[in-house]
Amino acid sequence: MIRKLYPLVLVDVALFSVADKRLQVLLVRRAQEPEAGRWALPGGALKPEEDHDLEAAARRELRRKVDLDIPHVEEVGTVSGPDRDPRGWSISVLFYALLPRDQFHAVVKDKVEAIEWVDVAKPRRRLAFDHGVQLAKALQALREKIARKALPLHLMPERFTLTALQQTCEAILDQPLEKSAFRRHLRGSTDLIDLGEQERERGRQRPAQYYRARPGFTFSK
Amino acid sequence: MIRKLYPLVLVDVALFSVADKRLQVLLVRRAQEPEAGRWALPGGALKPEEDHDLEAAARRELRRKVDLDIPHVEEVGTVSGPDRDPRGWSISVLFYALLPRDQFHAVVKDKVEAIEWVDVAKPRRRLAFDHGVQLAKALQALREKIARKALPLHLMPERFTLTALQQTCEAILDQPLEKSAFRRHLRGSTDLIDLGEQERERGRQRPAQYYRARPGFTFSK
DNA sequence: AGAATAGTGTCTGTCAGACAGTATCGC
DNA sequence: GCGATACTGTCTGACAGACACTATTCT
């Protein structure tokens, strides 16, 4: 049995997005055994011949399974053990990534029957393998980062208002934030650029300023 | 070439300790190729037949290479790629661990020529593979945790004074801390237990209270 | 008394939450 | 003017750094 010498090395990605003020994660329905027909995080086996490193493998799997090119993926950690995959001793290296929903669209591709954006808040059907645990880990990592004042600019469209940014943070943390404290904090950020343009489409109210992310901003803290 | 299908899976451990108010890390001198004779972090290949998971592999390697039984190891992350190890495409999963120096002693064992505790502050000879980078990563992870007010109780002996705990934090962060702020923070901790005993051995000064860690304390935040 | 370290009290500036206030649009 | 949302000012309490002060031991 090969798995007694060499573990299966997998990458899995929790791809988050915000739609309608709710944090969602992309799930794919597996077309192949094991766990065919069950919903899972997109991911797959490392291919040493193709991949420059594990992060590159994660990005490649996103391209292959849902045709998305995500530049920034962030490592969360690993889960490992002999029984978590029926194919034998395995390691999954977990990543998360952020997608601005209006710019890119995930589509069904290789070895996937269907894809779906699922609210992370809602009770969910059981996922394939231990992907339920992995999703919880990725969500916790993302929330801790936002709670430490990192700005989820990777989730925002080209232009956005400060209110929209606040609503995105609220969707991630699943709790309301104080507007004045939130904005006071933003004043210290060098990653936001005031475009000087105003939102004009919503009518019958004061228009908001548009901002964009500074090119090469860092998703840190 | 097997490595085109199956990457080499390794675990490496940065084992930290504090001696004489300086943060140190345990290095081993490799007895075998590759990189024989060079200093490295203790670690080695995952053994799927023996290891329950990657964390267990890290603890097993600490037993095998330096005869230490460390209950608590913490995952930092991974480094990976085709060129970081001459044996081919490899993944290293990095852990760090904390050792109270007076209680246990590392000894030379399997595949190791020598061991040495090295100050992390001092400029060091080049380490094997990319272990210099890994050490920097582990150190940063430890420092961030202590900066977030986690208490390094795993580094302390059975009984210790608050001054000793402060000096340990200062050694890790490599910067002085304010005594009164430090102690004010400690008052909120449920992980410290006042033993009601006093330090008696140092003479000609006010004796300090001894504390111990609460059994089952969490190294968190 | 003096030296040395343990431990406390207090001042002060910073910062975040809370909330009310003002600004600016369409109708 | 009114409704609605954008944006700002200010009060207040929590907390952390700085630093001086008190406490207790041995010599």
Tab-separated table of C-alpha atoms (C1' of nucleotides) in Angstrom:
chain	number	residue	atom	x	y	z
A	1	MET	CA	0.000	0.000	0.000
A	2	ILE	CA	1.613	3.173	-1.277
A	3	ARG	CA	0.027	5.373	1.374
A	4	LYS	CA	2.126	3.679	4.043
A	5	LEU	CA	5.163	5.354	2.522
A	6	TYR	CA	3.809	8.441	0.846
A	7	PRO	CA	0.875	10.415	2.122
A	8	LEU	CA	-1.645	11.946	-0.232
A	9	VAL	CA	-0.964	15.680	-0.346
A	10	LEU	CA	-3.984	17.874	-1.021
A	11	VAL	CA	-4.787	21.560	-1.080
A	12	ASP	CA	-8.238	22.901	-0.230
A	13	VAL	CA	-9.483	26.450	-0.603
A	14	ALA	CA	-12.255	28.269	1.206
A	15	LEU	CA	-13.171	30.991	-1.269
A	16	PHE	CA	-15.190	33.696	0.437
A	17	SER	CA	-17.310	36.420	-1.046
A	18	VAL	CA	-19.964	38.833	0.137
A	19	ALA	CA	-23.310	39.125	-1.591
A	20	ASP	CA	-26.346	40.967	-0.324
A	21	LYS	CA	-24.503	41.721	2.930
A	22	ARG	CA	-23.996	38.049	3.708
A	23	LEU	CA	-20.687	36.208	3.822
A	24	GLN	CA	-20.699	33.254	1.474
A	25	VAL	CA	-18.327	30.447	0.592
A	26	LEU	CA	-18.015	28.600	-2.700
A	27	LEU	CA	-18.787	24.891	-2.581
A	28	VAL	CA	-18.442	22.368	-5.401
A	29	ARG	CA	-20.303	19.119	-5.821
A	30	ARG	CA	-17.875	16.289	-6.422
A	31	ALA	CA	-18.310	14.397	-9.683
A	32	GLN	CA	-15.950	11.555	-8.791
A	33	GLU	CA	-15.366	9.074	-6.013
A	34	PRO	CA	-14.575	9.249	-3.204
A	35	GLU	CA	-17.546	11.158	-1.816
A	36	ALA	CA	-19.076	11.629	-5.285
A	37	GLY	CA	-22.169	13.796	-5.189
A	38	ARG	CA	-21.228	15.403	-1.914
A	39	TRP	CA	-20.468	19.107	-1.521
A	40	ALA	CA	-16.890	20.082	-0.733
A	41	LEU	CA	-14.406	22.924	-0.744
A	42	PRO	CA	-12.656	23.225	-4.110
A	43	GLY	CA	-9.252	21.596	-4.013
A	44	GLY	CA	-7.267	18.605	-5.118
A	45	ALA	CA	-3.951	16.832	-5.139
A	46	LEU	CA	-0.615	18.602	-5.339
A	47	LYS	CA	1.087	18.062	-8.699
A	48	PRO	CA	4.828	18.398	-8.138
A	49	GLU	CA	5.504	18.550	-11.874
A	50	GLU	CA	3.279	21.566	-12.346
A	51	ASP	CA	3.250	23.423	-9.055
A	52	HIS	CA	5.916	25.810	-7.882
A	53	ASP	CA	4.746	25.441	-4.302
A	54	LEU	CA	1.617	24.627	-2.309
A	55	GLU	CA	0.154	28.082	-2.789
A	56	ALA	CA	0.519	27.722	-6.538
A	57	ALA	CA	-1.241	24.373	-6.282
A	58	ALA	CA	-4.158	26.051	-4.525
A	59	ARG	CA	-4.429	28.659	-7.256
A	60	ARG	CA	-4.191	26.010	-9.961
A	61	GLU	CA	-7.033	24.030	-8.408
A	62	LEU	CA	-9.222	27.134	-8.367
A	63	ARG	CA	-8.535	27.589	-12.064
A	64	ARG	CA	-9.166	23.964	-12.848
A	65	LYS	CA	-12.332	23.439	-10.849
A	66	VAL	CA	-14.123	26.762	-11.114
A	67	ASP	CA	-12.093	28.711	-13.707
A	68	LEU	CA	-11.063	31.506	-11.369
A	69	ASP	CA	-7.711	33.275	-11.246
A	70	ILE	CA	-7.212	34.407	-7.673
A	71	PRO	CA	-3.899	36.181	-7.089
A	72	HIS	CA	-3.990	36.256	-3.304
A	73	VAL	CA	-4.530	33.069	-1.304
A	74	GLU	CA	-3.613	32.813	2.339
A	75	GLU	CA	-2.472	29.681	4.165
A	76	VAL	CA	-4.463	28.728	7.237
A	77	GLY	CA	-2.836	25.477	8.329
A	78	THR	CA	-2.968	21.740	7.831
A	79	VAL	CA	-5.165	18.831	8.763
A	80	SER	CA	-3.725	15.348	8.511
A	81	GLY	CA	-4.150	11.745	9.526
A	82	PRO	CA	-4.742	8.190	8.325
A	83	ASP	CA	-8.564	8.151	8.330
A	84	ARG	CA	-9.769	11.488	6.998
A	85	ASP	CA	-9.738	10.329	3.371
A	86	PRO	CA	-10.645	6.809	2.237
A	87	ARG	CA	-7.642	6.765	-0.084
A	88	GLY	CA	-5.330	6.563	2.928
A	89	TRP	CA	-2.967	8.705	4.992
A	90	SER	CA	-3.447	12.264	3.798
A	91	ILE	CA	-2.514	15.869	4.413
A	92	SER	CA	-4.679	18.791	3.405
A	93	VAL	CA	-3.110	22.214	3.376
A	94	LEU	CA	-5.917	24.711	3.788
A	95	PHE	CA	-6.042	28.164	2.209
A	96	TYR	CA	-8.604	30.889	2.077
A	97	ALA	CA	-9.124	33.509	-0.596
A	98	LEU	CA	-11.377	36.496	-1.189
A	99	LEU	CA	-13.352	37.192	-4.361
A	100	PRO	CA	-15.144	40.430	-5.324
A	101	ARG	CA	-18.360	38.874	-6.628
A	102	ASP	CA	-19.222	41.404	-9.276
A	103	GLN	CA	-15.937	41.112	-11.171
A	104	PHE	CA	-15.492	37.402	-11.670
A	105	HIS	CA	-17.794	34.473	-12.045
A	106	ALA	CA	-17.099	30.939	-11.016
A	107	VAL	CA	-18.157	28.267	-13.494
A	108	VAL	CA	-18.409	24.491	-13.384
A	109	LYS	CA	-15.328	22.750	-14.754
A	110	ASP	CA	-13.240	19.630	-14.170
A	111	LYS	CA	-14.541	16.888	-11.920
A	112	VAL	CA	-17.286	19.110	-10.597
A	113	GLU	CA	-21.013	18.534	-11.054
A	114	ALA	CA	-22.198	21.856	-9.743
A	115	ILE	CA	-21.094	24.885	-7.780
A	116	GLU	CA	-22.949	26.978	-5.270
A	117	TRP	CA	-22.379	30.011	-3.089
A	118	VAL	CA	-23.557	29.156	0.410
A	119	ASP	CA	-24.130	31.486	3.350
A	120	VAL	CA	-21.623	30.615	6.049
A	121	ALA	CA	-24.160	31.555	8.705
A	122	LYS	CA	-26.771	29.017	7.657
A	123	PRO	CA	-26.828	25.443	8.914
A	124	ARG	CA	-25.479	23.296	6.107
A	125	ARG	CA	-25.620	19.774	4.885
A	126	ARG	CA	-22.620	17.693	5.860
A	127	LEU	CA	-19.623	18.319	3.620
A	128	ALA	CA	-17.290	15.756	2.079
A	129	PHE	CA	-14.370	14.462	4.141
A	130	ASP	CA	-13.616	16.848	7.026
A	131	HIS	CA	-14.319	19.949	4.952
A	132	GLY	CA	-16.833	21.159	7.516
A	133	VAL	CA	-14.027	21.399	10.055
A	134	GLN	CA	-11.739	23.025	7.510
A	135	LEU	CA	-14.363	25.610	6.617
A	136	ALA	CA	-14.728	26.481	10.295
A	137	LYS	CA	-10.949	26.860	10.594
A	138	ALA	CA	-10.724	29.105	7.551
A	139	LEU	CA	-13.622	31.232	8.729
A	140	GLN	CA	-12.032	31.679	12.134
A	141	ALA	CA	-8.720	32.691	10.553
A	142	LEU	CA	-10.443	35.266	8.341
A	143	ARG	CA	-12.474	36.671	11.223
A	144	GLU	CA	-9.445	37.011	13.476
A	145	LYS	CA	-7.678	38.935	10.767
A	146	ILE	CA	-10.567	41.338	10.246
A	147	ALA	CA	-10.987	41.712	14.009
A	148	ARG	CA	-7.318	42.755	14.088
A	149	LYS	CA	-8.310	45.645	11.800
A	150	ALA	CA	-7.149	44.243	8.470
A	151	LEU	CA	-9.289	45.610	5.653
A	152	PRO	CA	-10.892	43.052	3.311
A	153	LEU	CA	-10.081	45.108	0.236
A	154	HIS	CA	-9.710	41.936	-1.804
A	155	LEU	CA	-13.461	41.534	-1.438
A	156	MET	CA	-14.347	44.984	-2.714
A	157	PRO	CA	-15.099	46.080	-6.284
A	158	GLU	CA	-12.906	48.652	-8.073
A	159	ARG	CA	-14.791	51.564	-6.545
A	160	PHE	CA	-16.668	51.369	-3.290
A	161	THR	CA	-18.044	53.586	-0.551
A	162	LEU	CA	-16.968	53.494	3.082
A	163	THR	CA	-20.424	52.307	4.032
A	164	ALA	CA	-20.026	49.342	1.678
A	165	LEU	CA	-16.656	48.522	3.225
A	166	GLN	CA	-18.177	48.645	6.674
A	167	GLN	CA	-21.030	46.380	5.621
A	168	THR	CA	-18.504	43.909	4.251
A	169	CYS	CA	-16.659	43.817	7.558
A	170	GLU	CA	-19.947	43.381	9.365
A	171	ALA	CA	-20.871	40.493	7.102
A	172	ILE	CA	-17.554	38.771	7.841
A	173	LEU	CA	-17.686	39.304	11.586
A	174	ASP	CA	-21.443	38.754	11.766
A	175	GLN	CA	-21.850	41.681	14.107
A	176	PRO	CA	-22.625	45.391	13.709
A	177	LEU	CA	-19.785	47.930	13.916
A	178	GLU	CA	-19.958	51.522	15.089
A	179	LYS	CA	-19.821	53.856	12.141
A	180	SER	CA	-17.814	56.639	13.719
A	181	ALA	CA	-15.232	54.304	15.263
A	182	PHE	CA	-14.926	52.428	11.975
A	183	ARG	CA	-14.359	55.586	9.993
A	184	ARG	CA	-11.975	57.027	12.543
A	185	HIS	CA	-9.858	53.929	12.123
A	186	LEU	CA	-9.961	54.205	8.334
A	187	ARG	CA	-8.485	57.678	8.517
A	188	GLY	CA	-5.187	56.092	9.597
A	189	SER	CA	-5.087	53.717	6.630
A	190	THR	CA	-2.781	54.438	3.710
A	191	ASP	CA	-4.488	51.739	1.631
A	192	LEU	CA	-7.590	53.797	0.851
A	193	ILE	CA	-7.640	56.422	-1.873
A	194	ASP	CA	-10.427	58.965	-2.123
A	195	LEU	CA	-11.469	59.147	-5.770
A	196	GLY	CA	-13.231	62.465	-5.319
A	197	GLU	CA	-16.194	61.037	-7.184
A	198	GLN	CA	-19.611	60.649	-5.725
A	199	GLU	CA	-22.161	57.915	-5.861
A	200	ARG	CA	-24.925	59.246	-8.083
A	201	GLU	CA	-27.164	56.285	-8.730
A	202	ARG	CA	-29.192	55.896	-5.618
A	203	GLY	CA	-31.202	59.106	-5.595
A	204	ARG	CA	-33.035	61.032	-2.913
A	205	GLN	CA	-30.205	61.038	-0.329
A	206	ARG	CA	-26.771	62.480	0.191
A	207	PRO	CA	-24.308	60.798	-2.195
A	208	ALA	CA	-21.275	58.988	-0.755
A	209	GLN	CA	-17.636	59.366	-1.759
A	210	TYR	CA	-16.062	56.617	-3.799
A	211	TYR	CA	-12.773	55.071	-2.724
A	212	ARG	CA	-10.462	52.519	-4.211
A	213	ALA	CA	-7.730	50.324	-2.786
A	214	ARG	CA	-4.157	51.522	-3.182
A	215	PRO	CA	-2.402	49.374	-5.800
A	216	GLY	CA	-0.233	46.872	-3.992
A	217	PHE	CA	-1.969	47.350	-0.657
A	218	THR	CA	-1.162	44.809	2.017
A	219	PHE	CA	-3.835	42.651	3.618
A	220	SER	CA	-2.095	42.640	6.958
A	221	LYS	CA	-2.303	43.076	10.745
B	1	MET	CA	11.809	9.922	-10.359
B	2	ILE	CA	9.462	9.304	-7.469
B	3	ARG	CA	9.429	12.946	-6.385
B	4	LYS	CA	7.528	13.880	-9.539
B	5	LEU	CA	4.542	11.997	-8.143
B	6	TYR	CA	5.012	12.135	-4.400
B	7	PRO	CA	6.607	15.016	-2.593
B	8	LEU	CA	8.850	14.468	0.383
B	9	VAL	CA	6.873	15.393	3.501
B	10	LEU	CA	8.929	16.683	6.415
B	11	VAL	CA	8.294	18.202	9.805
B	12	ASP	CA	10.684	20.692	11.417
B	13	VAL	CA	10.587	22.043	14.945
B	14	ALA	CA	11.947	25.284	16.354
B	15	LEU	CA	12.347	24.399	20.027
B	16	PHE	CA	12.717	27.558	22.072
B	17	SER	CA	13.977	28.008	25.597
B	18	VAL	CA	15.171	30.841	27.783
B	19	ALA	CA	18.488	30.695	29.602
B	20	ASP	CA	20.196	33.560	31.338
B	21	LYS	CA	17.480	35.941	30.097
B	22	ARG	CA	18.212	35.148	26.468
B	23	LEU	CA	15.917	33.380	24.049
B	24	GLN	CA	17.580	30.351	22.552
B	25	VAL	CA	16.716	27.745	19.967
B	26	LEU	CA	17.923	24.154	19.760
B	27	LEU	CA	19.976	23.273	16.695
B	28	VAL	CA	21.275	19.853	15.704
B	29	ARG	CA	24.244	19.053	13.536
B	30	ARG	CA	23.252	16.667	10.789
B	31	ALA	CA	25.146	13.358	10.718
B	32	GLN	CA	23.886	12.274	7.302
B	33	GLU	CA	23.603	13.592	3.787
B	34	PRO	CA	22.158	15.789	2.508
B	35	GLU	CA	23.796	18.743	4.219
B	36	ALA	CA	25.801	16.485	6.555
B	37	GLY	CA	27.759	18.465	9.119
B	38	ARG	CA	25.538	21.491	8.809
B	39	TRP	CA	23.376	22.839	11.634
B	40	ALA	CA	19.618	22.505	11.271
B	41	LEU	CA	16.349	22.543	13.126
B	42	PRO	CA	15.469	19.094	14.488
B	43	GLY	CA	13.002	17.347	12.226
B	44	GLY	CA	12.607	14.642	9.643
B	45	ALA	CA	10.289	12.779	7.354
B	46	LEU	CA	6.691	11.960	8.176
B	47	LYS	CA	6.142	8.251	8.817
B	48	PRO	CA	2.547	7.449	7.947
B	49	GLU	CA	2.766	4.039	9.597
B	50	GLU	CA	3.764	5.509	12.941
B	51	ASP	CA	2.308	8.988	13.070
B	52	HIS	CA	-1.252	9.802	13.964
B	53	ASP	CA	-0.917	13.200	12.318
B	54	LEU	CA	1.716	15.819	11.478
B	55	GLU	CA	1.848	17.145	15.017
B	56	ALA	CA	2.556	13.638	16.293
B	57	ALA	CA	5.318	13.374	13.717
B	58	ALA	CA	6.893	16.563	15.065
B	59	ARG	CA	6.824	15.194	18.620
B	60	ARG	CA	8.240	11.870	17.466
B	61	GLU	CA	11.146	13.586	15.740
B	62	LEU	CA	11.940	15.503	18.933
B	63	ARG	CA	12.048	12.205	20.815
B	64	ARG	CA	14.150	10.506	18.193
B	65	LYS	CA	16.692	13.243	17.592
B	66	VAL	CA	17.133	14.814	20.998
B	67	ASP	CA	15.202	12.492	23.372
B	68	LEU	CA	12.681	15.110	24.488
B	69	ASP	CA	8.990	14.557	25.188
B	70	ILE	CA	7.249	17.842	24.428
B	71	PRO	CA	3.495	17.711	24.917
B	72	HIS	CA	2.650	21.022	23.283
B	73	VAL	CA	3.825	21.865	19.776
B	74	GLU	CA	2.227	24.572	17.692
B	75	GLU	CA	1.932	24.641	13.920
B	76	VAL	CA	3.343	27.711	12.195
B	77	GLY	CA	2.829	26.933	8.517
B	78	THR	CA	4.472	25.272	5.559
B	79	VAL	CA	7.283	25.894	3.153
B	80	SER	CA	7.371	23.953	-0.086
B	81	GLY	CA	8.849	23.726	-3.535
B	82	PRO	CA	10.987	21.701	-5.910
B	83	ASP	CA	14.401	23.101	-5.016
B	84	ARG	CA	14.572	23.547	-1.283
B	85	ASP	CA	15.831	20.022	-0.654
B	86	PRO	CA	18.242	18.184	-2.977
B	87	ARG	CA	16.115	15.046	-2.706
B	88	GLY	CA	13.401	16.727	-4.781
B	89	TRP	CA	9.991	18.344	-4.406
B	90	SER	CA	9.394	18.714	-0.701
B	91	ILE	CA	7.066	20.135	1.892
B	92	SER	CA	8.167	21.093	5.390
B	93	VAL	CA	5.487	21.649	7.981
B	94	LEU	CA	6.977	23.903	10.624
B	95	PHE	CA	6.187	23.769	14.330
B	96	TYR	CA	7.491	25.552	17.350
B	97	ALA	CA	7.606	24.342	20.930
B	98	LEU	CA	8.669	25.692	24.303
B	99	LEU	CA	10.936	23.956	26.791
B	100	PRO	CA	11.555	24.883	30.422
B	101	ARG	CA	15.311	24.434	30.464
B	102	ASP	CA	15.814	23.312	34.032
B	103	GLN	CA	13.431	20.364	33.825
B	104	PHE	CA	14.526	18.493	30.752
B	105	HIS	CA	17.765	18.018	28.948
B	106	ALA	CA	18.234	17.428	25.275
B	107	VAL	CA	20.756	14.765	24.338
B	108	VAL	CA	22.374	13.675	21.108
B	109	LYS	CA	20.595	10.755	19.491
B	110	ASP	CA	19.735	9.377	16.037
B	111	LYS	CA	21.375	10.877	12.967
B	112	VAL	CA	22.702	13.786	14.953
B	113	GLU	CA	26.350	14.616	15.551
B	114	ALA	CA	25.870	17.326	18.114
B	115	ILE	CA	23.288	19.645	19.564
B	116	GLU	CA	23.548	23.215	20.691
B	117	TRP	CA	21.392	25.926	22.191
B	118	VAL	CA	21.933	29.100	20.186
B	119	ASP	CA	20.875	32.634	21.012
B	120	VAL	CA	18.311	33.747	18.464
B	121	ALA	CA	19.605	37.316	18.692
B	122	LYS	CA	23.166	36.498	17.606
B	123	PRO	CA	24.239	36.368	13.981
B	124	ARG	CA	24.510	32.728	13.069
B	125	ARG	CA	26.216	30.496	10.591
B	126	ARG	CA	24.062	29.513	7.635
B	127	LEU	CA	21.685	26.680	8.458
B	128	ALA	CA	20.908	23.594	6.379
B	129	PHE	CA	18.269	23.847	3.638
B	130	ASP	CA	16.019	26.865	4.239
B	131	HIS	CA	16.000	26.401	8.002
B	132	GLY	CA	17.177	29.967	8.504
B	133	VAL	CA	13.972	31.196	6.905
B	134	GLN	CA	11.920	28.711	8.897
B	135	LEU	CA	13.522	29.807	12.141
B	136	ALA	CA	12.638	33.414	11.353
B	137	LYS	CA	9.043	32.394	10.638
B	138	ALA	CA	8.735	30.452	13.882
B	139	LEU	CA	10.262	33.271	15.873
B	140	GLN	CA	7.860	35.768	14.370
B	141	ALA	CA	4.879	33.527	15.154
B	142	LEU	CA	6.003	33.137	18.769
B	143	ARG	CA	6.603	36.856	19.184
B	144	GLU	CA	3.215	37.785	17.749
B	145	LYS	CA	1.569	35.436	20.181
B	146	ILE	CA	3.387	36.899	23.179
B	147	ALA	CA	2.728	40.430	21.926
B	148	ARG	CA	-0.971	39.492	21.911
B	149	LYS	CA	-0.608	38.888	25.656
B	150	ALA	CA	-0.349	35.100	25.645
B	151	LEU	CA	1.748	33.940	28.597
B	152	PRO	CA	4.702	31.652	27.816
B	153	LEU	CA	3.959	29.391	30.782
B	154	HIS	CA	5.304	26.398	28.869
B	155	LEU	CA	8.725	27.992	29.261
B	156	MET	CA	8.530	28.415	33.018
B	157	PRO	CA	9.662	25.993	35.734
B	158	GLU	CA	7.186	24.523	38.226
B	159	ARG	CA	7.415	27.525	40.490
B	160	PHE	CA	8.365	30.972	39.338
B	161	THR	CA	8.117	34.611	40.329
B	162	LEU	CA	6.330	37.301	38.385
B	163	THR	CA	9.649	39.003	37.764
B	164	ALA	CA	10.951	35.803	36.173
B	165	LEU	CA	7.857	35.590	33.970
B	166	GLN	CA	8.347	39.172	32.878
B	167	GLN	CA	12.004	38.567	32.081
B	168	THR	CA	10.992	35.585	29.964
B	169	CYS	CA	8.565	37.714	27.959
B	170	GLU	CA	11.255	40.361	27.578
B	171	ALA	CA	13.695	37.752	26.311
B	172	ILE	CA	11.193	36.559	23.707
B	173	LEU	CA	10.211	40.020	22.506
B	174	ASP	CA	13.740	41.388	22.870
B	175	GLN	CA	12.462	44.572	24.459
B	176	PRO	CA	11.865	45.766	28.011
B	177	LEU	CA	8.337	45.762	29.432
B	178	GLU	CA	6.852	48.087	32.046
B	179	LYS	CA	6.562	46.310	35.358
B	180	SER	CA	3.333	47.853	36.558
B	181	ALA	CA	1.515	47.425	33.251
B	182	PHE	CA	2.731	43.839	33.016
B	183	ARG	CA	1.517	42.986	36.500
B	184	ARG	CA	-1.772	44.796	36.027
B	185	HIS	CA	-2.395	42.575	33.049
B	186	LEU	CA	-1.496	39.447	34.992
B	187	ARG	CA	-4.179	40.217	37.557
B	188	GLY	CA	-6.792	39.380	34.935
B	189	SER	CA	-5.272	35.984	34.172
B	190	THR	CA	-6.885	32.839	35.550
B	191	ASP	CA	-3.877	30.770	34.555
B	192	LEU	CA	-1.657	31.961	37.410
B	193	ILE	CA	-1.944	30.530	40.908
B	194	ASP	CA	-0.338	32.246	43.873
B	195	LEU	CA	1.393	29.557	45.894
B	196	GLY	CA	1.625	31.731	48.990
B	197	GLU	CA	5.284	30.729	49.298
B	198	GLN	CA	8.149	33.120	49.122
B	199	GLU	CA	11.473	33.057	47.435
B	200	ARG	CA	14.026	32.661	50.237
B	201	GLU	CA	17.299	31.935	48.537
B	202	ARG	CA	18.476	35.252	47.230
B	203	GLY	CA	19.112	37.165	50.433
B	204	ARG	CA	19.310	40.845	51.365
B	205	GLN	CA	16.166	41.971	49.529
B	206	ARG	CA	12.429	41.609	49.760
B	207	PRO	CA	11.431	38.032	48.816
B	208	ALA	CA	9.057	37.472	45.874
B	209	GLN	CA	5.897	35.388	45.805
B	210	TYR	CA	5.992	32.093	43.960
B	211	TYR	CA	3.367	31.284	41.355
B	212	ARG	CA	2.609	28.243	39.268
B	213	ALA	CA	0.630	27.692	36.071
B	214	ARG	CA	-2.913	26.433	36.449
B	215	PRO	CA	-3.056	22.785	35.337
B	216	GLY	CA	-4.528	22.652	31.869
B	217	PHE	CA	-3.951	26.340	31.181
B	218	THR	CA	-4.363	27.461	27.602
B	219	PHE	CA	-1.546	29.093	25.643
B	220	SER	CA	-3.917	31.317	23.748
B	221	LYS	CA	-4.799	34.776	22.394
C	1	DA	C1'	20.765	52.767	58.160
C	2	DG	C1'	21.536	51.196	53.507
C	3	DA	C1'	21.192	48.256	49.514
C	4	DA	C1'	18.457	45.674	46.756
C	5	DT	C1'	14.494	43.873	44.789
C	6	DA	C1'	9.175	43.174	45.318
C	7	DG	C1'	5.103	45.185	44.665
C	8	DT	C1'	1.501	49.338	44.395
C	9	DG	C1'	-0.705	53.945	43.281
C	10	DT	C1'	-1.505	57.403	40.349
C	11	DC	C1'	-1.166	60.596	36.502
C	12	DT	C1'	-1.896	61.067	31.775
C	13	DG	C1'	-2.565	60.339	26.943
C	14	DT	C1'	-4.704	57.371	23.605
C	15	DC	C1'	-8.347	55.043	21.791
C	16	DA	C1'	-12.906	52.844	21.123
C	17	DG	C1'	-17.915	52.745	21.898
C	18	DA	C1'	-22.041	55.424	22.008
C	19	DC	C1'	-24.854	58.688	20.276
C	20	DA	C1'	-26.315	62.952	18.814
C	21	DG	C1'	-25.490	66.262	15.671
C	22	DT	C1'	-24.793	68.408	10.852
C	23	DA	C1'	-24.507	67.944	5.583
C	24	DT	C1'	-26.339	67.022	1.201
C	25	DC	C1'	-28.819	64.864	-1.985
C	26	DG	C1'	-33.857	63.727	-4.555
C	27	DC	C1'	-38.579	64.510	-4.355
D	1	DG	C1'	-39.833	70.948	3.894
D	2	DC	C1'	-39.195	65.881	4.243
D	3	DG	C1'	-37.009	61.562	3.964
D	4	DA	C1'	-32.910	59.233	3.643
D	5	DT	C1'	-28.276	58.382	3.950
D	6	DA	C1'	-23.379	60.422	4.397
D	7	DC	C1'	-20.350	62.176	7.445
D	8	DT	C1'	-18.553	64.590	11.924
D	9	DG	C1'	-18.082	66.111	16.854
D	10	DT	C1'	-17.931	65.073	21.413
D	11	DC	C1'	-18.601	62.689	25.774
D	12	DT	C1'	-17.048	58.973	28.485
D	13	DG	C1'	-14.943	54.950	30.198
D	14	DA	C1'	-11.264	51.492	29.636
D	15	DC	C1'	-6.707	50.820	29.354
D	16	DA	C1'	-1.566	51.185	28.843
D	17	DG	C1'	2.847	53.640	29.463
D	18	DA	C1'	5.581	56.168	32.649
D	19	DC	C1'	7.288	56.809	36.940
D	20	DA	C1'	7.396	57.559	41.635
D	21	DC	C1'	6.247	55.623	45.796
D	22	DT	C1'	5.931	52.053	49.604
D	23	DA	C1'	7.248	47.307	51.494
D	24	DT	C1'	10.301	43.819	53.090
D	25	DT	C1'	14.282	41.434	53.440
D	26	DC	C1'	19.512	40.900	54.622
D	27	DT	C1'	23.832	42.975	55.868
